[in-house]
Amino acid sequence: MAPAVPCRRAGRPSTERRIRPLDDLRQKIADAVPHLRRYARALLGGRGDADDLVHDSLVRAMDRLHLYRPDSDMRAWLFTILHNQHIGARRRDARRPDDLPIENADDAAPPVQDGRLAVRDLDHALTLLPDDQRQVVLLVGLEGFSYAEVAAALDLPMGTVMSRLDRGRKRLRAAMEQGPTNSIRRIK
């Protein structure tokens, strides 16, 4: 490091002395860019997407440069940022529906009413179960309780919970296999 330039205020490092480490970090980042680009291309395949990922990662690195520990490896830190940016982008893309051309719009999504009808049929089938079986099926299936938690909540032996759950599931399955209920009545 260069010798310190005298400063007007005693005890404070000169401006030049404070800037030089920042320039060194920027140079380390610039030296790592080809490696980041190569890794991003291997991850994504396309040059444009890879360059976007590298750009986003470098922006994040510059924004968070104050978090970099000087005793750590700059390349490893940058690769960690790139990797996390890539994972974050994949998660965002998974939540976003794919864009489909208009000619494929018929295949885009199943009709919403089918799901609603299935839920209605399941709700109706649940009402057909005896109360003791419905309670156990709902606590295990809907609330995610373990058998022991259900036994404690309903003050029942574990074997009784397992038996009621088995009988309830069988009845529910049979009711659902009968097909959708027809709630439309013909009036002449």
Coordinates of N, CA and C in Angstrom, one line a residue:
M1 N 0.8 -1.2 0.0 CA 0.0 0.0 0.0 C 0.9 1.2 0.0
A2 N 0.4 2.3 -0.6 CA 1.2 3.5 -0.7 C 1.3 4.2 0.6
P3 N 2.3 5.0 0.8 CA 2.4 5.7 2.1 C 1.3 6.7 2.2
A4 N 0.9 6.9 3.4 CA -0.2 7.8 3.7 C 0.1 9.2 3.3
V5 N -0.8 9.9 2.7 CA -0.6 11.3 2.4 C -1.1 12.1 3.6
P6 N -0.3 13.1 3.9 CA -0.7 13.9 5.1 C -2.2 14.4 5.0
C7 N -2.8 14.5 6.1 CA -4.2 14.9 6.1 C -4.3 16.1 7.0
R8 N -5.3 16.9 6.7 CA -5.5 18.2 7.4 C -5.9 17.9 8.8
R9 N -6.8 16.9 9.0 CA -7.2 16.6 10.4 C -6.4 15.4 10.9
A10 N -5.9 15.6 12.1 CA -5.2 14.5 12.7 C -6.0 13.4 13.1
G11 N -5.6 12.2 12.8 CA -6.3 11.0 13.3 C -7.2 10.4 12.2
R12 N -7.5 11.1 11.1 CA -8.3 10.6 10.0 C -7.5 10.3 8.8
P13 N -7.7 9.1 8.2 CA -6.9 8.8 7.0 C -7.2 9.7 5.9
S14 N -6.3 9.9 5.0 CA -6.5 10.8 3.9 C -7.6 10.1 2.9
T15 N -8.1 11.0 2.1 CA -9.1 10.5 1.1 C -8.5 9.5 0.2
E16 N -7.2 9.7 -0.3 CA -6.5 8.8 -1.2 C -6.4 7.4 -0.5
R17 N -6.1 7.4 0.8 CA -5.9 6.2 1.5 C -7.2 5.4 1.6
R18 N -8.3 6.1 1.7 CA -9.6 5.4 1.8 C -10.1 4.9 0.5
I19 N -9.8 5.6 -0.6 CA -10.2 5.2 -1.9 C -9.5 4.0 -2.5
R20 N -8.2 3.9 -2.2 CA -7.3 2.9 -2.8 C -7.9 1.5 -2.5
P21 N -8.3 1.1 -1.3 CA -8.8 -0.2 -1.1 C -10.1 -0.5 -1.9
L22 N -10.9 0.5 -2.1 CA -12.1 0.4 -2.9 C -11.7 0.1 -4.4
D23 N -10.7 0.8 -4.9 CA -10.2 0.6 -6.2 C -9.7 -0.9 -6.4
D24 N -9.0 -1.3 -5.3 CA -8.5 -2.7 -5.4 C -9.6 -3.7 -5.4
L25 N -10.7 -3.5 -4.6 CA -11.8 -4.4 -4.7 C -12.5 -4.4 -6.0
R26 N -12.6 -3.2 -6.6 CA -13.3 -3.1 -7.9 C -12.4 -3.8 -9.0
Q27 N -11.1 -3.7 -8.8 CA -10.2 -4.5 -9.8 C -10.4 -6.0 -9.6
K28 N -10.5 -6.4 -8.4 CA -10.8 -7.9 -8.2 C -12.1 -8.3 -8.8
I29 N -13.1 -7.5 -8.7 CA -14.4 -7.8 -9.2 C -14.3 -7.8 -10.8
A30 N -13.6 -6.8 -11.3 CA -13.4 -6.8 -12.8 C -12.7 -8.1 -13.3
D31 N -11.7 -8.5 -12.5 CA -10.9 -9.7 -12.9 C -11.8 -11.0 -12.9
A32 N -12.8 -11.0 -12.0 CA -13.6 -12.2 -11.9 C -14.7 -12.2 -13.0
V33 N -15.0 -11.1 -13.7 CA -16.1 -11.1 -14.6 C -16.1 -12.2 -15.7
P34 N -14.9 -12.5 -16.3 CA -14.9 -13.6 -17.3 C -15.3 -14.9 -16.7
H35 N -14.9 -15.2 -15.5 CA -15.2 -16.4 -14.8 C -16.7 -16.5 -14.5
L36 N -17.2 -15.4 -14.1 CA -18.6 -15.4 -13.8 C -19.5 -15.6 -15.0
R37 N -19.0 -15.0 -16.1 CA -19.8 -15.1 -17.4 C -19.7 -16.6 -17.9
R38 N -18.6 -17.2 -17.8 CA -18.4 -18.6 -18.2 C -19.3 -19.5 -17.4
Y39 N -19.4 -19.3 -16.1 CA -20.2 -20.1 -15.2 C -21.7 -19.8 -15.5
A40 N -22.1 -18.6 -15.7 CA -23.5 -18.2 -16.0 C -23.9 -18.9 -17.3
R41 N -23.0 -18.8 -18.3 CA -23.4 -19.5 -19.6 C -23.6 -21.0 -19.4
A42 N -22.7 -21.6 -18.6 CA -22.9 -23.0 -18.4 C -24.2 -23.3 -17.7
L43 N -24.6 -22.4 -16.8 CA -25.9 -22.6 -16.0 C -27.1 -22.4 -16.9
L44 N -27.1 -21.4 -17.8 CA -28.2 -20.9 -18.5 C -28.2 -21.3 -20.0
G45 N -27.1 -21.5 -20.5 CA -27.0 -21.9 -21.9 C -27.0 -20.7 -22.9
G46 N -27.9 -19.7 -22.7 CA -27.9 -18.6 -23.6 C -27.0 -17.4 -23.1
R47 N -26.5 -16.7 -24.1 CA -25.6 -15.6 -23.8 C -26.3 -14.5 -23.2
G48 N -27.4 -14.1 -23.7 CA -28.2 -13.0 -23.2 C -28.6 -13.2 -21.7
D49 N -29.2 -14.3 -21.4 CA -29.6 -14.6 -20.1 C -28.4 -14.6 -19.1
A50 N -27.3 -15.2 -19.6 CA -26.1 -15.3 -18.8 C -25.6 -13.9 -18.4
D51 N -25.6 -13.0 -19.5 CA -25.1 -11.7 -19.2 C -26.0 -10.9 -18.3
D52 N -27.3 -11.1 -18.4 CA -28.2 -10.5 -17.5 C -28.0 -11.0 -16.0
L53 N -27.7 -12.3 -15.9 CA -27.5 -12.8 -14.5 C -26.2 -12.2 -14.0
V54 N -25.1 -12.2 -14.8 CA -23.9 -11.6 -14.3 C -24.1 -10.1 -14.0
H55 N -24.8 -9.4 -14.8 CA -25.0 -8.0 -14.5 C -25.8 -7.8 -13.2
D56 N -26.8 -8.6 -13.0 CA -27.6 -8.5 -11.7 C -26.7 -8.8 -10.5
S57 N -25.9 -9.8 -10.7 CA -25.0 -10.2 -9.6 C -23.9 -9.2 -9.3
L58 N -23.4 -8.5 -10.3 CA -22.4 -7.5 -10.1 C -23.1 -6.2 -9.5
V59 N -24.3 -5.9 -9.9 CA -25.0 -4.8 -9.2 C -25.2 -5.1 -7.8
R60 N -25.6 -6.3 -7.5 CA -25.8 -6.7 -6.1 C -24.5 -6.7 -5.3
A61 N -23.4 -7.1 -5.9 CA -22.1 -7.1 -5.3 C -21.7 -5.7 -5.0
M62 N -21.9 -4.8 -5.9 CA -21.5 -3.4 -5.7 C -22.3 -2.7 -4.6
D63 N -23.6 -3.1 -4.6 CA -24.5 -2.6 -3.6 C -24.1 -3.1 -2.2
R64 N -23.6 -4.2 -2.1 CA -23.3 -4.9 -0.8 C -21.8 -5.0 -0.6
L65 N -21.1 -4.2 -1.2 CA -19.6 -4.2 -1.1 C -19.2 -4.0 0.4
H66 N -19.9 -3.3 1.1 CA -19.6 -3.1 2.5 C -19.7 -4.4 3.3
L67 N -20.4 -5.4 2.8 CA -20.5 -6.7 3.5 C -19.3 -7.6 3.2
Y68 N -18.5 -7.3 2.2 CA -17.4 -8.2 1.9 C -16.4 -8.1 3.0
R69 N -15.9 -9.3 3.4 CA -14.9 -9.4 4.4 C -13.5 -9.5 3.6
P70 N -12.6 -8.6 3.9 CA -11.3 -8.5 3.2 C -10.5 -9.8 3.3
D71 N -10.7 -10.5 4.4 CA -9.9 -11.8 4.6 C -10.5 -12.9 3.8
S72 N -11.6 -12.8 3.1 CA -12.2 -13.9 2.3 C -11.8 -13.7 0.8
D73 N -12.2 -14.7 0.1 CA -11.9 -14.8 -1.4 C -12.9 -14.0 -2.1
M74 N -12.5 -13.0 -2.9 CA -13.5 -12.2 -3.7 C -14.2 -13.1 -4.7
R75 N -13.5 -14.0 -5.4 CA -14.2 -14.8 -6.4 C -15.3 -15.7 -5.8
A76 N -14.9 -16.3 -4.7 CA -15.9 -17.1 -4.0 C -17.1 -16.3 -3.6
W77 N -16.9 -15.1 -3.1 CA -18.0 -14.2 -2.7 C -18.9 -13.9 -3.9
L78 N -18.3 -13.6 -5.0 CA -19.0 -13.2 -6.2 C -19.8 -14.4 -6.8
F79 N -19.2 -15.6 -6.8 CA -19.9 -16.8 -7.2 C -21.0 -17.1 -6.3
T80 N -20.9 -16.9 -5.1 CA -22.0 -17.1 -4.1 C -23.2 -16.2 -4.5
I81 N -22.9 -14.9 -4.8 CA -23.9 -14.0 -5.1 C -24.6 -14.4 -6.4
L82 N -23.8 -14.8 -7.4 CA -24.3 -15.2 -8.7 C -25.2 -16.5 -8.5
H83 N -24.7 -17.4 -7.8 CA -25.5 -18.6 -7.5 C -26.9 -18.3 -6.9
N84 N -26.8 -17.4 -5.8 CA -28.1 -17.0 -5.1 C -29.0 -16.3 -6.1
Q85 N -28.5 -15.4 -6.9 CA -29.3 -14.7 -7.9 C -30.0 -15.7 -8.8
H86 N -29.2 -16.7 -9.3 CA -29.7 -17.7 -10.2 C -30.9 -18.5 -9.5
I87 N -30.7 -18.9 -8.3 CA -31.7 -19.7 -7.6 C -32.9 -18.8 -7.4
G88 N -32.7 -17.5 -7.0 CA -33.8 -16.6 -6.8 C -34.6 -16.4 -8.1
A89 N -33.9 -16.3 -9.2 CA -34.6 -16.1 -10.5 C -35.4 -17.4 -10.9
R90 N -34.9 -18.5 -10.6 CA -35.6 -19.8 -10.9 C -36.8 -19.9 -10.0
R91 N -36.8 -19.5 -8.8 CA -37.9 -19.5 -7.9 C -39.0 -18.5 -8.4
R92 N -38.6 -17.3 -8.8 CA -39.5 -16.4 -9.3 C -40.2 -16.9 -10.6
D93 N -39.4 -17.5 -11.5 CA -39.9 -18.0 -12.7 C -40.9 -19.2 -12.5
A94 N -40.6 -20.0 -11.4 CA -41.5 -21.1 -11.1 C -42.9 -20.6 -10.7
R95 N -42.9 -19.4 -10.0 CA -44.2 -18.9 -9.5 C -44.9 -18.2 -10.6
R96 N -44.2 -17.7 -11.7 CA -44.8 -17.0 -12.8 C -45.3 -18.0 -13.8
P97 N -46.5 -17.8 -14.3 CA -47.0 -18.7 -15.4 C -46.2 -18.5 -16.7
D98 N -46.0 -19.5 -17.5 CA -45.3 -19.4 -18.7 C -46.2 -18.6 -19.7
D99 N -45.5 -17.8 -20.5 CA -46.2 -17.1 -21.6 C -46.4 -18.1 -22.8
L100 N -47.6 -18.2 -23.2 CA -47.9 -19.1 -24.3 C -48.4 -18.3 -25.5
P101 N -48.0 -18.8 -26.7 CA -48.6 -18.1 -27.9 C -50.1 -18.2 -27.9
I102 N -50.8 -17.3 -28.5 CA -52.2 -17.3 -28.5 C -52.9 -18.5 -29.1
E103 N -52.2 -19.2 -30.1 CA -52.8 -20.4 -30.7 C -52.8 -21.5 -29.7
N104 N -52.0 -21.5 -28.6 CA -52.0 -22.6 -27.6 C -52.8 -22.2 -26.4
A105 N -53.6 -21.1 -26.5 CA -54.4 -20.6 -25.4 C -55.4 -21.7 -24.9
D106 N -55.9 -22.6 -25.7 CA -56.8 -23.6 -25.3 C -56.2 -24.5 -24.3
D107 N -54.9 -24.8 -24.4 CA -54.2 -25.7 -23.5 C -53.6 -25.0 -22.3
A108 N -53.8 -23.7 -22.2 CA -53.1 -22.9 -21.2 C -53.4 -23.3 -19.8
A109 N -54.7 -23.4 -19.4 CA -55.0 -23.7 -18.0 C -56.3 -24.4 -18.0
P110 N -56.5 -25.4 -17.1 CA -57.8 -26.0 -17.1 C -58.8 -25.1 -16.6
P111 N -60.1 -25.3 -16.9 CA -61.1 -24.4 -16.4 C -61.2 -24.4 -14.9
V112 N -61.4 -23.2 -14.4 CA -61.4 -23.0 -12.9 C -62.6 -23.8 -12.3
Q113 N -63.7 -23.8 -13.0 CA -64.9 -24.4 -12.5 C -64.7 -25.9 -12.2
D114 N -63.8 -26.6 -12.9 CA -63.5 -28.0 -12.7 C -63.0 -28.2 -11.3
G115 N -62.1 -27.4 -10.9 CA -61.5 -27.4 -9.5 C -62.5 -27.1 -8.5
R116 N -63.4 -26.2 -8.8 CA -64.4 -25.8 -7.8 C -65.4 -27.0 -7.7
L117 N -65.7 -27.6 -8.8 CA -66.7 -28.7 -8.7 C -66.1 -29.9 -7.9
A118 N -64.8 -30.1 -8.1 CA -64.1 -31.2 -7.3 C -64.1 -30.9 -5.8
V119 N -63.9 -29.6 -5.5 CA -63.9 -29.2 -4.1 C -65.3 -29.4 -3.5
R120 N -66.3 -29.0 -4.4 CA -67.7 -29.1 -3.9 C -68.0 -30.6 -3.7
D121 N -67.6 -31.5 -4.6 CA -67.8 -32.9 -4.5 C -67.1 -33.5 -3.2
L122 N -65.9 -33.0 -3.0 CA -65.2 -33.5 -1.8 C -65.9 -33.0 -0.5
D123 N -66.3 -31.8 -0.5 CA -67.1 -31.2 0.6 C -68.3 -32.0 0.9
H124 N -69.1 -32.4 -0.2 CA -70.3 -33.2 -0.1 C -70.0 -34.6 0.5
A125 N -68.9 -35.2 0.0 CA -68.5 -36.5 0.4 C -68.1 -36.5 1.9
L126 N -67.5 -35.4 2.3 CA -67.1 -35.3 3.7 C -68.3 -35.2 4.6
T127 N -69.4 -34.5 4.1 CA -70.6 -34.4 4.9 C -71.3 -35.8 5.1
L128 N -71.0 -36.7 4.2 CA -71.6 -38.1 4.3 C -70.9 -38.9 5.3
L129 N -69.7 -38.6 5.7 CA -69.0 -39.4 6.7 C -69.6 -39.1 8.1
P130 N -69.6 -40.2 8.9 CA -70.0 -40.0 10.3 C -69.0 -39.0 11.0
D131 N -69.5 -38.3 12.0 CA -68.8 -37.2 12.7 C -67.4 -37.7 13.2
D132 N -67.4 -38.9 13.8 CA -66.1 -39.4 14.4 C -65.1 -39.6 13.3
Q133 N -65.5 -40.1 12.2 CA -64.5 -40.4 11.1 C -64.1 -39.0 10.4
R134 N -65.1 -38.1 10.2 CA -64.8 -36.8 9.6 C -63.8 -36.0 10.4
Q135 N -64.0 -36.1 11.7 CA -63.0 -35.3 12.6 C -61.6 -35.8 12.4
V136 N -61.4 -37.1 12.4 CA -60.1 -37.7 12.2 C -59.5 -37.4 10.8
V137 N -60.4 -37.6 9.8 CA -59.9 -37.4 8.4 C -59.5 -35.9 8.2
L138 N -60.3 -35.0 8.8 CA -59.9 -33.6 8.6 C -58.7 -33.2 9.4
L139 N -58.5 -33.7 10.6 CA -57.4 -33.4 11.4 C -56.1 -33.9 10.8
V140 N -56.1 -35.1 10.3 CA -54.9 -35.7 9.7 C -54.7 -35.2 8.3
G141 N -55.8 -35.2 7.4 CA -55.6 -34.8 6.0 C -55.5 -33.3 5.8
L142 N -56.3 -32.5 6.5 CA -56.4 -31.1 6.2 C -55.4 -30.3 7.1
E143 N -55.4 -30.6 8.4 CA -54.6 -29.9 9.3 C -53.2 -30.4 9.4
G144 N -53.0 -31.7 9.0 CA -51.6 -32.2 9.0 C -51.2 -32.7 10.4
F145 N -52.1 -33.0 11.2 CA -51.8 -33.6 12.5 C -51.2 -35.0 12.4
S146 N -50.4 -35.4 13.3 CA -49.9 -36.7 13.4 C -51.0 -37.6 14.1
Y147 N -50.9 -38.9 14.1 CA -51.9 -39.7 14.7 C -51.8 -39.5 16.3
A148 N -50.6 -39.3 16.8 CA -50.5 -39.0 18.2 C -51.2 -37.7 18.6
E149 N -51.0 -36.7 17.8 CA -51.6 -35.4 18.1 C -53.2 -35.5 18.0
V150 N -53.7 -36.2 17.0 CA -55.1 -36.4 16.9 C -55.6 -37.2 18.1
A151 N -54.9 -38.2 18.5 CA -55.3 -39.0 19.7 C -55.4 -38.1 20.9
A152 N -54.4 -37.3 21.1 CA -54.4 -36.4 22.3 C -55.5 -35.3 22.2
A153 N -55.7 -34.8 21.0 CA -56.7 -33.7 20.8 C -58.1 -34.3 21.0
L154 N -58.4 -35.5 20.6 CA -59.7 -36.1 20.7 C -59.9 -37.0 21.9
D155 N -58.8 -37.1 22.6 CA -58.8 -38.0 23.8 C -59.2 -39.4 23.5
L156 N -58.5 -40.0 22.5 CA -58.8 -41.3 22.0 C -57.5 -42.1 22.0
P157 N -57.7 -43.5 22.1 CA -56.5 -44.3 21.9 C -56.0 -44.2 20.5
M158 N -54.7 -44.4 20.3 CA -54.1 -44.3 18.9 C -54.7 -45.3 18.0
G159 N -55.0 -46.5 18.4 CA -55.6 -47.5 17.6 C -57.0 -47.1 17.1
T160 N -57.7 -46.4 17.9 CA -59.1 -45.9 17.5 C -58.9 -44.9 16.4
V161 N -57.9 -44.0 16.6 CA -57.7 -42.9 15.6 C -57.3 -43.6 14.2
M162 N -56.4 -44.6 14.2 CA -56.0 -45.2 13.0 C -57.2 -46.0 12.3
S163 N -58.0 -46.6 13.1 CA -59.2 -47.3 12.6 C -60.2 -46.3 12.0
R164 N -60.5 -45.3 12.7 CA -61.4 -44.3 12.2 C -60.9 -43.6 10.9
L165 N -59.6 -43.4 10.9 CA -59.0 -42.8 9.7 C -59.1 -43.7 8.5
D166 N -58.8 -45.0 8.7 CA -58.9 -45.9 7.6 C -60.3 -46.1 7.1
R167 N -61.3 -46.2 8.0 CA -62.7 -46.3 7.5 C -63.1 -45.1 6.9
G168 N -62.7 -43.9 7.4 CA -63.1 -42.6 6.8 C -62.6 -42.4 5.4
R169 N -61.3 -42.8 5.2 CA -60.7 -42.7 3.9 C -61.3 -43.6 2.9
K170 N -61.7 -44.8 3.3 CA -62.3 -45.7 2.4 C -63.7 -45.2 2.0
R171 N -64.5 -44.7 2.9 CA -65.8 -44.1 2.6 C -65.7 -42.9 1.7
L172 N -64.7 -42.1 2.0 CA -64.5 -40.9 1.2 C -64.1 -41.3 -0.2
R173 N -63.2 -42.2 -0.3 CA -62.7 -42.7 -1.7 C -63.9 -43.2 -2.4
A174 N -64.7 -44.0 -1.8 CA -65.9 -44.6 -2.5 C -66.9 -43.5 -2.9
A175 N -67.1 -42.6 -2.1 CA -68.0 -41.5 -2.4 C -67.5 -40.7 -3.6
M176 N -66.2 -40.4 -3.6 CA -65.6 -39.7 -4.7 C -65.6 -40.5 -6.0
E177 N -65.4 -41.8 -5.9 CA -65.4 -42.6 -7.2 C -66.8 -42.7 -7.8
Q178 N -67.8 -42.5 -7.1 CA -69.2 -42.5 -7.6 C -69.4 -41.4 -8.6
G179 N -68.5 -40.5 -8.7 CA -68.6 -39.4 -9.7 C -69.2 -38.2 -9.0
P180 N -69.2 -37.1 -9.9 CA -69.7 -35.9 -9.3 C -71.2 -36.0 -9.0
T181 N -71.6 -35.2 -8.0 CA -73.0 -35.2 -7.7 C -73.7 -34.3 -8.6
N182 N -74.9 -34.7 -9.0 CA -75.6 -33.8 -9.9 C -76.6 -33.1 -9.0
S183 N -76.4 -31.8 -8.8 CA -77.2 -31.0 -8.0 C -78.3 -30.2 -8.8
I184 N -78.3 -30.5 -10.1 CA -79.3 -29.8 -11.0 C -80.5 -30.7 -11.1
R185 N -81.6 -30.1 -10.8 CA -82.9 -30.9 -10.9 C -83.6 -30.5 -12.1
R186 N -84.2 -31.4 -12.7 CA -85.0 -31.1 -13.9 C -86.4 -30.8 -13.5
I187 N -86.9 -29.7 -13.9 CA -88.3 -29.3 -13.6 C -89.0 -29.2 -14.9
K188 N -90.2 -30.0 -14.9 CA -91.0 -30.0 -16.2 C -92.1 -29.0 -16.1

